[in-house]
Short mmCIF file of C-alpha atoms and ligand atoms in Angstrom, two decimals:
data_model
loop_
_atom_site.label_atom_id
_atom_site.label_comp_id
_atom_site.label_asym_id
_atom_site.label_seq_id
_atom_site.Cartn_x
_atom_site.Cartn_y
_atom_site.Cartn_z
CA MET A 1 16.93 21.03 22.42
CA PRO A 2 13.38 20.37 21.78
CA PRO A 3 12.34 18.90 17.79
CA PRO A 4 12.30 22.45 15.53
CA LYS A 5 8.73 23.10 14.53
CA ILE A 6 8.48 22.27 10.80
CA ALA A 7 5.85 23.57 8.18
CA ILE A 8 5.01 21.69 4.79
CA VAL A 9 3.74 23.26 2.14
CA GLY A 10 1.62 20.42 0.01
CA ALA A 11 0.26 17.74 1.21
CA GLY A 12 0.73 15.52 -2.55
CA SER A 13 2.94 12.75 -1.99
CA ILE A 14 6.30 13.95 -1.05
CA GLY A 15 4.14 16.53 1.21
CA VAL A 16 2.64 13.75 3.19
CA ALA A 17 5.64 11.71 3.19
CA TRP A 18 7.87 14.40 4.47
CA ALA A 19 5.01 15.13 7.23
CA ILE A 20 6.46 11.13 8.46
CA VAL A 21 9.27 11.73 8.33
CA PHE A 22 9.68 14.43 10.46
CA ALA A 23 6.78 13.75 12.93
CA ARG A 24 8.07 10.29 13.30
CA SER A 25 11.29 12.75 14.44
CA GLY A 26 9.50 13.94 17.18
CA SER A 27 8.26 17.64 16.02
CA ALA A 28 4.88 19.16 16.20
CA VAL A 29 4.06 19.81 11.67
CA ALA A 30 1.69 21.65 10.02
CA LEU A 31 0.77 20.81 6.58
CA GLN A 32 -0.81 22.99 4.86
CA ASP A 33 -2.30 22.32 0.69
CA PRO A 34 -4.70 24.73 -0.82
CA ASP A 35 -7.32 21.91 -2.44
CA PRO A 36 -10.13 21.15 -0.06
CA ARG A 37 -10.24 17.77 -0.69
CA ARG A 38 -5.98 17.12 0.17
CA LEU A 39 -6.98 18.67 3.58
CA GLU A 40 -9.63 15.79 4.07
CA LEU A 41 -7.88 13.09 2.61
CA ALA A 42 -3.79 13.45 4.22
CA PRO A 43 -4.54 12.45 7.45
CA GLY A 44 -6.34 8.82 6.03
CA GLU A 45 -3.21 8.56 3.71
CA ILE A 46 -0.28 9.37 6.85
CA ARG A 47 -2.38 6.91 8.92
CA ALA A 48 -2.14 4.47 7.00
CA ARG A 49 0.92 4.81 5.68
CA LEU A 50 2.08 4.98 9.39
CA GLY A 51 0.11 1.74 10.23
CA GLU A 52 1.95 -0.02 7.09
CA LEU A 53 5.29 1.48 8.70
CA ALA A 54 4.24 -0.36 12.12
CA GLY A 55 3.41 -2.91 10.72
CA PHE A 56 7.25 -3.75 9.13
CA ASP A 57 7.80 -2.52 13.30
CA LEU A 58 9.86 0.76 11.48
CA LEU A 59 8.10 3.16 13.99
CA ASP A 60 9.24 3.92 17.56
CA GLU A 61 6.24 5.17 18.97
CA ARG A 62 2.77 4.14 18.76
CA PRO A 63 1.34 5.43 15.10
CA GLU A 64 -1.36 7.53 16.20
CA VAL A 65 1.02 9.40 18.79
CA ILE A 66 2.82 10.46 15.53
CA ALA A 67 0.03 11.06 13.49
CA THR A 68 -1.49 13.50 16.17
CA ARG A 69 2.23 16.04 16.32
CA ILE A 70 0.92 16.30 12.31
CA VAL A 71 -1.88 19.14 12.39
CA MET A 72 -3.41 20.56 8.78
CA SER A 73 -3.14 23.51 9.52
CA ALA A 74 -1.46 27.02 6.76
CA ASP A 75 0.34 28.54 10.09
CA LEU A 76 3.19 29.37 9.41
CA ALA A 77 3.93 30.70 12.88
CA GLY A 78 6.99 29.19 15.20
CA ALA A 79 8.29 27.33 11.98
CA ALA A 80 11.82 26.63 11.99
CA TYR A 81 11.68 25.12 8.33
CA VAL A 82 9.62 25.02 5.99
CA GLN A 83 9.53 22.26 3.72
CA GLU A 84 7.50 22.89 0.41
CA CYS A 85 6.37 20.25 -1.97
CA ALA A 86 4.36 21.89 -4.55
CA PRO A 87 3.55 21.14 -8.11
CA GLU A 88 6.86 21.78 -10.03
CA SER A 89 5.22 24.74 -12.03
CA LEU A 90 8.57 27.41 -11.85
CA GLU A 91 5.50 29.81 -11.68
CA LEU A 92 3.83 29.06 -9.36
CA LYS A 93 7.00 27.81 -7.14
CA ARG A 94 8.03 31.23 -8.04
CA ASP A 95 4.98 32.78 -6.53
CA LEU A 96 4.48 30.22 -3.33
CA PHE A 97 7.89 30.72 -2.56
CA ALA A 98 7.81 34.90 -2.57
CA ARG A 99 4.06 33.96 0.32
CA LEU A 100 6.43 31.96 2.01
CA ASP A 101 8.91 34.48 2.68
CA ARG A 102 6.49 37.10 3.19
CA GLU A 103 4.94 34.88 6.39
CA ALA A 104 7.41 32.83 7.19
CA ALA A 105 9.04 34.41 10.71
CA PRO A 106 13.05 35.45 9.50
CA GLU A 107 15.02 32.84 10.95
CA ALA A 108 13.04 30.30 8.92
CA VAL A 109 14.41 28.32 6.46
CA LEU A 110 13.28 27.65 2.90
CA ALA A 111 13.05 24.70 1.28
CA SER A 112 11.64 23.39 -1.89
CA SER A 113 11.63 19.87 -2.83
CA SER A 114 11.77 21.22 -6.72
CA SER A 115 13.00 17.50 -8.25
CA PHE A 116 14.52 19.93 -11.24
CA LEU A 117 13.70 23.64 -10.48
CA THR A 118 16.46 25.87 -8.77
CA ALA A 119 16.12 28.43 -6.37
CA SER A 120 18.16 30.71 -8.38
CA ALA A 121 14.89 30.16 -10.59
CA PHE A 122 12.20 30.80 -8.32
CA ALA A 123 14.07 32.69 -5.11
CA GLY A 124 16.03 35.16 -6.91
CA GLU A 125 13.91 38.33 -6.99
CA LEU A 126 12.58 37.96 -3.30
CA PRO A 127 14.22 40.31 -0.17
CA GLY A 128 14.47 36.70 1.90
CA ARG A 129 16.29 34.95 -0.73
CA GLU A 130 19.12 33.74 1.48
CA ARG A 131 17.25 31.35 3.50
CA CYS A 132 15.73 29.77 0.86
CA LEU A 133 17.11 26.36 -1.21
CA VAL A 134 15.62 23.23 -2.59
CA ALA A 135 16.23 19.73 -0.77
CA HIS A 136 15.11 17.59 -3.28
CA PRO A 137 14.09 14.05 -1.27
CA ALA A 138 14.31 10.90 -2.87
CA ASN A 139 10.59 9.47 -2.56
CA PRO A 140 9.12 8.36 -0.45
CA PRO A 141 11.62 9.76 2.22
CA TYR A 142 10.81 7.64 5.14
CA LEU A 143 11.91 4.52 3.20
CA LEU A 144 14.35 6.33 1.42
CA PRO A 145 16.65 8.20 3.70
CA VAL A 146 18.17 11.04 2.04
CA VAL A 147 17.92 14.68 0.41
CA GLU A 148 20.62 16.85 -2.04
CA LEU A 149 20.50 19.93 -0.54
CA VAL A 150 21.44 22.43 -3.51
CA PRO A 151 21.92 25.74 -2.69
CA ALA A 152 22.13 28.85 -5.04
CA PRO A 153 24.61 31.10 -5.47
CA PHE A 154 23.24 33.78 -3.08
CA THR A 155 21.77 30.95 -0.25
CA ARG A 156 23.93 31.20 2.70
CA ALA A 157 26.12 29.05 4.64
CA ASP A 158 23.99 29.31 7.84
CA ALA A 159 21.13 28.65 6.13
CA VAL A 160 22.52 25.19 4.61
CA ASP A 161 24.17 24.57 7.78
CA ARG A 162 20.80 24.78 9.15
CA ALA A 163 18.55 22.76 6.99
CA ALA A 164 21.53 19.80 7.03
CA ALA A 165 21.03 19.71 11.33
CA ILE A 166 17.22 19.54 11.06
CA LEU A 167 17.67 17.52 7.73
CA GLU A 168 20.17 15.24 9.76
CA GLY A 169 17.93 15.58 12.82
CA ALA A 170 15.34 13.84 11.72
CA GLY A 171 17.57 10.73 10.31
CA ILE A 172 17.89 11.75 6.99
CA SER A 173 20.97 11.42 5.39
CA VAL A 174 22.19 14.55 3.31
CA VAL A 175 24.17 15.03 0.35
CA ARG A 176 25.50 18.87 -0.38
CA LEU A 177 25.88 19.27 -3.35
CA ALA A 178 28.76 22.98 -4.42
CA ARG A 179 26.67 24.42 -6.54
CA GLU A 180 23.22 24.02 -8.84
CA VAL A 181 23.23 21.70 -11.76
CA ASP A 182 20.61 20.48 -13.53
CA GLY A 183 19.16 17.58 -12.62
CA PHE A 184 20.83 17.63 -9.04
CA ILE A 185 22.44 14.28 -8.41
CA PHE A 186 19.93 11.56 -7.81
CA ASN A 187 18.08 11.99 -11.19
CA ARG A 188 21.20 12.43 -13.04
CA LEU A 189 22.73 8.73 -12.05
CA GLN A 190 19.43 8.09 -12.79
CA GLY A 191 19.44 9.42 -15.94
CA ALA A 192 21.83 8.29 -17.16
CA LEU A 193 21.28 4.30 -16.25
CA LEU A 194 17.88 5.15 -17.56
CA ARG A 195 19.00 6.41 -20.75
CA GLU A 196 21.46 3.51 -21.57
CA ALA A 197 18.50 0.96 -21.05
CA TYR A 198 16.50 2.76 -23.42
CA CYS A 199 18.48 2.65 -25.85
CA LEU A 200 19.49 -0.85 -25.02
CA VAL A 201 15.68 -1.76 -25.31
CA ARG A 202 16.04 0.63 -29.35
CA ASP A 203 18.34 -1.51 -30.25
CA GLY A 204 16.97 -4.62 -29.77
CA VAL A 205 19.95 -6.25 -27.25
CA ALA A 206 17.56 -6.94 -24.48
CA GLY A 207 13.78 -6.72 -23.20
CA VAL A 208 11.92 -3.93 -20.71
CA ASP A 209 11.57 -7.18 -18.13
CA ASP A 210 15.28 -8.22 -19.07
CA VAL A 211 16.43 -4.61 -17.80
CA ASP A 212 15.04 -4.41 -14.67
CA ARG A 213 16.13 -7.59 -13.16
CA LEU A 214 19.58 -7.09 -13.88
CA VAL A 215 18.70 -4.12 -12.08
CA ARG A 216 17.13 -5.00 -9.52
CA ASP A 217 18.80 -8.41 -9.40
CA GLY A 218 22.75 -7.04 -9.72
CA LEU A 219 23.60 -3.75 -9.54
CA GLY A 220 20.50 -2.46 -7.44
CA ARG A 221 21.57 -4.75 -4.53
CA ARG A 222 25.47 -4.04 -4.71
CA TRP A 223 24.05 -0.45 -4.36
CA SER A 224 22.25 -0.96 -1.51
CA VAL A 225 25.03 -1.71 0.61
CA ILE A 226 27.67 0.79 -0.96
CA GLY A 227 27.64 3.14 -4.40
CA PRO A 228 29.53 3.00 -7.54
CA PHE A 229 33.01 4.12 -6.86
CA GLU A 230 33.26 2.28 -3.76
CA THR A 231 32.07 -1.08 -6.20
CA SER A 232 35.05 0.39 -8.47
CA ASP A 233 37.53 -0.04 -5.54
CA LEU A 234 36.12 -2.84 -4.64
CA ASN A 235 35.80 -4.89 -7.73
CA THR A 236 40.02 -4.73 -8.63
CA ARG A 237 42.71 -5.65 -6.29
CA GLY A 238 44.54 -2.09 -6.26
CA GLY A 239 41.82 -0.02 -5.89
CA ILE A 240 39.88 2.38 -8.36
CA GLU A 241 43.19 3.23 -9.16
CA VAL A 242 44.01 -0.11 -11.19
CA HIS A 243 39.42 -0.37 -11.94
CA ALA A 244 40.00 2.88 -14.49
CA GLN A 245 43.07 1.55 -15.75
CA ARG A 246 41.90 -1.37 -16.73
CA MET A 247 38.87 -0.50 -17.62
CA GLY A 248 38.85 3.09 -18.53
CA PRO A 249 39.01 2.25 -22.23
CA ALA A 250 35.52 -0.15 -21.99
CA TYR A 251 34.59 2.84 -20.60
CA GLU A 252 35.23 5.46 -22.50
CA ARG A 253 34.35 3.29 -25.73
CA MET A 254 31.13 2.65 -24.22
CA GLY A 255 30.38 6.52 -24.33
CA ALA A 256 30.93 7.90 -27.04
CA GLU A 257 29.46 4.76 -28.53
CA ARG A 258 26.96 7.29 -27.33
CA GLY A 259 27.95 10.68 -28.01
CA GLN A 260 29.96 11.37 -24.95
CA HIS A 261 33.27 12.28 -24.27
CA ASP A 262 34.15 12.48 -20.81
CA PRO A 263 36.81 10.65 -21.06
CA TRP A 264 39.02 9.97 -17.21
CA THR A 265 41.47 12.05 -17.09
CA PRO A 266 45.27 10.81 -14.63
CA GLU A 267 44.25 13.79 -13.11
CA LEU A 268 40.25 12.78 -12.36
CA VAL A 269 41.32 9.36 -11.67
CA ALA A 270 43.97 11.07 -9.14
CA ARG A 271 41.05 12.87 -7.06
CA VAL A 272 38.86 9.72 -7.09
CA THR A 273 41.16 7.91 -5.92
CA ALA A 274 42.69 10.20 -3.63
CA GLU A 275 39.24 10.05 -1.96
CA ARG A 276 39.01 6.50 -1.91
CA ARG A 277 42.30 6.07 -0.07
CA ALA A 278 41.58 8.65 2.23
CA LEU A 279 37.75 7.27 3.12
CA LEU A 280 39.90 3.63 2.82
CA PRO A 281 43.63 2.67 2.64
CA LEU A 282 44.22 0.10 0.43
CA GLU A 283 45.50 -2.25 3.54
CA GLN A 284 42.02 -2.06 3.97
CA TRP A 285 40.76 -3.33 1.22
CA ASP A 286 40.61 -6.91 2.00
CA GLU A 287 38.43 -6.44 5.31
CA ARG A 288 35.88 -4.01 3.79
CA VAL A 289 35.23 -6.50 0.62
CA ALA A 290 34.53 -9.07 3.54
CA TRP A 291 31.88 -6.49 5.34
CA ARG A 292 31.07 -6.07 1.45
CA ASP A 293 29.54 -9.50 0.53
CA ARG A 294 28.36 -10.14 4.66
CA MET A 295 26.56 -7.41 3.86
CA LEU A 296 25.44 -9.01 1.11
CA MET A 297 24.22 -11.48 2.60
CA THR A 298 22.66 -10.55 5.26
CA ARG A 299 19.90 -8.59 2.71
CA MET A 300 19.84 -11.86 1.35
CA SER A 301 18.60 -13.02 4.14
CA ALA A 302 16.73 -10.14 6.26
CA SER A 303 15.57 -8.89 3.99
CA GLY A 304 14.29 -11.64 1.15
CA GLY A 305 12.93 -13.69 3.59
CA MET A 306 11.70 -11.50 6.03
CA ASP A 307 9.07 -10.10 3.53
CA ASP A 308 7.92 -13.08 2.10
CA ARG A 309 7.28 -14.57 5.76
CA LEU A 310 5.17 -11.15 6.15
CA ALA A 311 3.08 -12.00 2.93
CA ILE A 312 2.67 -15.32 3.95
CA THR A 313 2.17 -14.31 7.26
CA ARG A 314 -0.58 -11.40 6.96
CA LEU A 315 -2.50 -14.10 4.03
CA LEU A 316 -3.25 -16.56 7.45
CA HIS A 317 -4.02 -13.35 9.16
CA ARG A 318 -6.25 -11.85 6.16
CA TYR A 319 -8.21 -15.85 5.85
CA CYS A 320 -9.18 -15.76 9.45
CA ALA A 321 -10.28 -12.31 9.40
CA MET A 322 -12.25 -13.10 6.20
CA LEU A 323 -13.59 -16.65 8.00
CA ASP A 324 -14.83 -13.71 10.92
CA SER A 325 -16.66 -10.86 9.06
CA MET A 326 -18.41 -13.96 6.87
CA GLU A 327 -16.85 -12.88 3.62
CA LEU A 328 -16.71 -16.54 2.14
CA GLU A 329 -16.71 -15.95 -1.21
CA LEU A 330 -13.79 -13.46 -0.39
CA VAL A 331 -12.06 -16.21 0.69
CA THR A 332 -10.85 -17.86 -2.53
CA GLU A 333 -9.08 -15.59 -2.79
CA LEU A 334 -6.40 -16.53 -0.34
CA PHE A 335 -5.88 -19.34 -2.72
CA THR A 336 -4.78 -20.56 -6.71
CA PRO A 337 -7.71 -21.65 -8.36
CA ASP A 338 -6.61 -25.55 -8.21
CA CYS A 339 -5.76 -25.32 -4.52
CA ALA A 340 -6.45 -28.13 -2.08
CA VAL A 341 -8.16 -28.05 0.51
CA ILE A 342 -8.39 -31.31 3.01
CA TYR A 343 -10.24 -30.53 6.88
CA GLY A 344 -9.91 -34.81 7.56
CA PRO A 345 -9.89 -38.39 6.49
CA ASP A 346 -13.96 -38.11 5.03
CA GLU A 347 -14.35 -37.97 1.65
CA ARG A 348 -16.58 -34.88 2.59
CA MET A 349 -14.08 -32.75 4.22
CA ARG A 350 -11.95 -32.91 1.13
CA SER A 351 -12.16 -29.59 -1.55
CA GLU A 352 -10.67 -29.92 -4.75
CA GLY A 353 -10.52 -26.43 -6.20
CA ALA A 354 -11.59 -22.97 -5.61
CA ASP A 355 -15.34 -23.02 -6.51
CA ASN A 356 -16.08 -26.13 -4.05
CA LEU A 357 -13.42 -24.30 -1.49
CA ALA A 358 -15.79 -21.74 -1.12
CA ALA A 359 -18.54 -23.88 -1.51
CA SER A 360 -17.81 -26.16 1.31
CA LEU A 361 -16.15 -23.25 3.80
CA ARG A 362 -20.67 -21.84 3.52
CA ARG A 363 -21.55 -24.41 5.90
CA LEU A 364 -19.87 -21.34 8.12
CA HIS A 365 -22.90 -20.09 7.73
CA ARG A 366 -25.01 -21.84 10.35
CA PHE A 367 -23.36 -20.14 13.51
CA ALA A 368 -24.05 -16.81 14.93
CA ARG A 369 -20.22 -15.83 15.50
CA THR A 370 -17.30 -16.92 14.95
CA SER A 371 -13.53 -15.87 15.81
CA HIS A 372 -10.04 -16.71 14.63
CA HIS A 373 -7.42 -16.69 15.66
CA LEU A 374 -4.59 -17.39 14.81
CA SER A 375 -1.39 -18.26 17.06
CA ASN A 376 2.23 -19.83 15.75
CA VAL A 377 3.35 -19.63 12.04
CA ASP A 378 6.57 -21.67 11.17
CA ILE A 379 7.55 -20.65 7.26
CA ASP A 380 9.89 -22.71 5.53
CA LEU A 381 11.05 -20.48 1.93
CA ASP A 382 12.30 -22.16 -0.81
CA ALA A 383 12.05 -19.16 -4.05
CA ASN A 384 8.49 -19.57 -5.10
CA GLU A 385 7.49 -22.19 -3.22
CA ALA A 386 7.08 -22.23 0.39
CA ARG A 387 5.61 -24.76 3.59
CA GLY A 388 4.05 -23.45 6.27
CA ARG A 389 2.80 -24.47 10.10
CA SER A 390 -0.14 -22.54 11.48
CA TYR A 391 -2.42 -22.88 14.66
CA VAL A 392 -5.90 -21.42 14.86
CA LEU A 393 -7.83 -21.79 17.89
CA ALA A 394 -11.28 -21.35 16.28
CA TRP A 395 -14.94 -19.90 17.99
CA HIS A 396 -18.13 -20.44 17.05
CA GLN A 397 -20.83 -19.83 18.07
CA HIS A 398 -24.38 -20.77 17.48
CA PRO A 399 -27.55 -18.97 16.96
CA ASP A 400 -28.70 -20.63 20.43
CA GLY A 401 -26.11 -19.45 22.58
CA ARG A 402 -24.64 -23.01 22.31
CA THR A 403 -20.32 -21.62 21.62
CA GLN A 404 -17.37 -24.56 20.49
CA THR A 405 -13.66 -23.99 20.16
CA LEU A 406 -11.77 -26.00 18.34
CA TYR A 407 -8.19 -26.16 17.84
CA ALA A 408 -6.31 -26.94 14.93
CA GLU A 409 -2.62 -26.78 13.13
CA TYR A 410 -2.74 -26.12 9.48
CA HIS A 411 -0.31 -27.68 7.12
CA ASP A 412 0.23 -25.91 4.21
CA ARG A 413 1.87 -25.67 0.30
CA PHE A 414 1.80 -21.59 -0.55
CA VAL A 415 3.39 -21.11 -4.17
CA ARG A 416 4.29 -17.03 -5.43
CA THR A 417 2.01 -16.08 -7.65
CA ALA A 418 1.84 -12.45 -10.02
CA GLY A 419 -0.45 -11.39 -7.64
CA GLY A 420 1.78 -12.36 -4.42
CA TRP A 421 1.50 -15.34 -2.33
CA ARG A 422 -1.71 -17.46 -2.07
CA ILE A 423 -2.20 -20.78 -0.43
CA ALA A 424 -1.86 -24.03 -3.35
CA GLU A 425 -2.74 -26.93 -0.53
CA ARG A 426 -4.23 -26.85 2.96
CA ARG A 427 -4.52 -29.82 5.75
CA GLN A 428 -6.06 -29.03 8.98
CA LEU A 429 -5.05 -31.65 11.26
CA THR A 430 -8.33 -30.73 14.62
CA HIS A 431 -6.01 -31.42 18.21
CA GLY A 432 -9.35 -31.00 19.92
CA SER A 433 -12.69 -29.54 20.48
CA ASP A 434 -14.26 -28.01 24.06
CA ALA A 435 -17.71 -29.50 22.92
CA PRO A 436 -18.41 -32.59 19.84
CA TRP A 437 -17.55 -31.35 16.43
CA ASP A 438 -19.19 -32.49 13.24
CA LEU A 439 -17.87 -36.29 13.73
CA PRO A 440 -16.26 -36.50 10.83
CA LEU A 441 -13.99 -33.72 12.30
CA ALA A 442 -13.95 -34.81 15.93
CA MET A 443 -12.66 -38.63 14.87
CA SER A 444 -10.16 -37.05 12.31
CA ASP A 445 -5.84 -36.84 12.45
CA ARG A 446 -4.19 -36.40 15.54
CA ARG A 447 -0.86 -34.65 15.75
CA PRO A 448 0.78 -37.19 14.26
CA SER A 449 3.61 -38.79 15.92
N1 LIG B 501 6.76 12.34 -6.07
C1 LIG B 501 8.70 12.20 -6.24
O1 LIG B 501 8.68 10.84 -6.90
C2 LIG B 501 8.71 13.34 -6.50
C3 LIG B 501 10.42 13.18 -5.12
C4 LIG B 501 11.17 13.77 -4.82
C5 LIG B 501 10.62 15.37 -5.58
N2 LIG B 501 9.11 15.80 -5.99
C6 LIG B 501 9.09 17.07 -6.14
O2 LIG B 501 7.97 17.30 -4.76
C7 LIG B 501 6.90 18.30 -5.10
C8 LIG B 501 5.76 17.46 -5.26
O3 LIG B 501 5.32 16.60 -6.09
P1 LIG B 501 4.84 15.41 -5.60
O4 LIG B 501 4.70 14.21 -6.47
O5 LIG B 501 3.84 15.55 -3.76
O6 LIG B 501 2.74 16.43 -6.78
P2 LIG B 501 1.48 15.92 -5.80
O7 LIG B 501 1.31 16.53 -7.01
O8 LIG B 501 1.51 14.60 -5.24
O9 LIG B 501 1.61 17.03 -5.10
C9 LIG B 501 1.28 18.62 -4.73
C10 LIG B 501 -0.19 18.94 -3.71
O10 LIG B 501 0.22 20.74 -4.67
C11 LIG B 501 -1.00 21.11 -3.99
N3 LIG B 501 -0.56 22.65 -4.31
C12 LIG B 501 -1.42 23.00 -5.15
N4 LIG B 501 -0.39 24.19 -5.57
C13 LIG B 501 0.17 24.24 -4.22
C14 LIG B 501 0.34 25.35 -3.53
N5 LIG B 501 -0.12 26.48 -4.35
N6 LIG B 501 1.10 26.01 -3.01
C15 LIG B 501 1.29 24.91 -1.97
N7 LIG B 501 0.40 23.59 -2.49
C16 LIG B 501 -0.27 23.14 -3.84
C17 LIG B 501 -1.58 20.12 -4.92
O11 LIG B 501 -3.20 20.24 -4.41
C18 LIG B 501 -1.42 19.00 -4.42
O12 LIG B 501 -1.65 18.66 -3.39
C19 LIG B 501 7.02 18.75 -7.10
O13 LIG B 501 8.44 19.95 -7.27
C20 LIG B 501 8.00 16.87 -7.44
O14 LIG B 501 9.36 17.50 -8.27
C21 LIG B 501 8.58 14.62 -6.08
#
């Protein structure tokens, strides 16, 4: 079956992101917005976001191919699924759904990205209310691929099924809620944590950054592999039932401190345990704990290291691009203010500090054109510092047309700063040149033995 045609109504943050999700999975997407400025800006934003995804190797096709599937059009004809992404206002969504119900084909599903408003509130009066529901994404859905499907009491089951099939076909993990509840699940869970975080800061227990680091470096990492129920199940030998017996009273005390009284009754714990045991028999518990730890190790070695390596490689690419466009004043942004740069053994070939670096780079102005091609980059990471070896082939053209090519190897020390990775030390070794180069450079280091 060909991918379904999709209409997206509202081309703000979420609308643009949904357009990428559906176009990436092969659907033709019609994206509309009443604001002419958004219509003008959205295509560029889509191209930029697709470019970023391609940079991280997250697309199966070229970004241009995916972008051509998205057209700016208010035409709902032929759309099997409409994803509404207009501002979170009841009046607005009510009027908008009335229009969508009139204009969309009778078999099309009408889904709202709404974060809090329910379909009961904005679609209850419509003739086609049976095909209306909420499909609440995480932002942006092409990076956090989960959606909550929230039907109103009047939504027909087959509309929910069709929405689920289309979203799953677009690579989104679908969570179906049995009924409407304020804030759905995503924001209720987020809210529970945020309410407690505010209390802890208010009571002077910890600062804002302390709470964020605990979540980022601890809970969040764990939750990128398993959810809170599976966490409790795997954290206690004997599983979640034993966890509830041991930890239940402490959690109840903490809840009571905040005026909450929702004890984990034996019936509730039995239900949760039964669901967990159906997912993971206790005989497989040890194996799953080992799997969890391997997943955490994979994430630690791949994601942390990969992000940093990419950031450093981009820094080196930007360096080359800035030299090529002669943006020599900007180059110093890539270095720490106290950087040391050594081009050769001669004193003249050495600069201390970003200001001196700018001055020494100005000698490139004598060329009519330059082209710096970065090839291999090897990086050794060590938390907030990194050492790198990179190779650059530099081509220079003089105003009289003569050219020179230089083969250089850079040994860099990078440091992580508040603004990202910067070069703190750079040593250039010259491996040769096809025409005489600056004397000190030509005589400078050969490859170390
Ligand atoms: N931003 C988030 O983190 C997030 C996450 C999940 C869900 N949502 C929900 O998604 C929806 C859109 O949020 P957003 O952050 O993209 O907002 P946004 O302000 O970035 O975009 C809204 C867009 O809707 C357009 N618009 C205004 N009136 C319209 C109309 N009558 N018909 C069609 N389009 C109209 C606006 O011009 C704007 O481009 C909201 O319901 C929001 O609650 C947002």
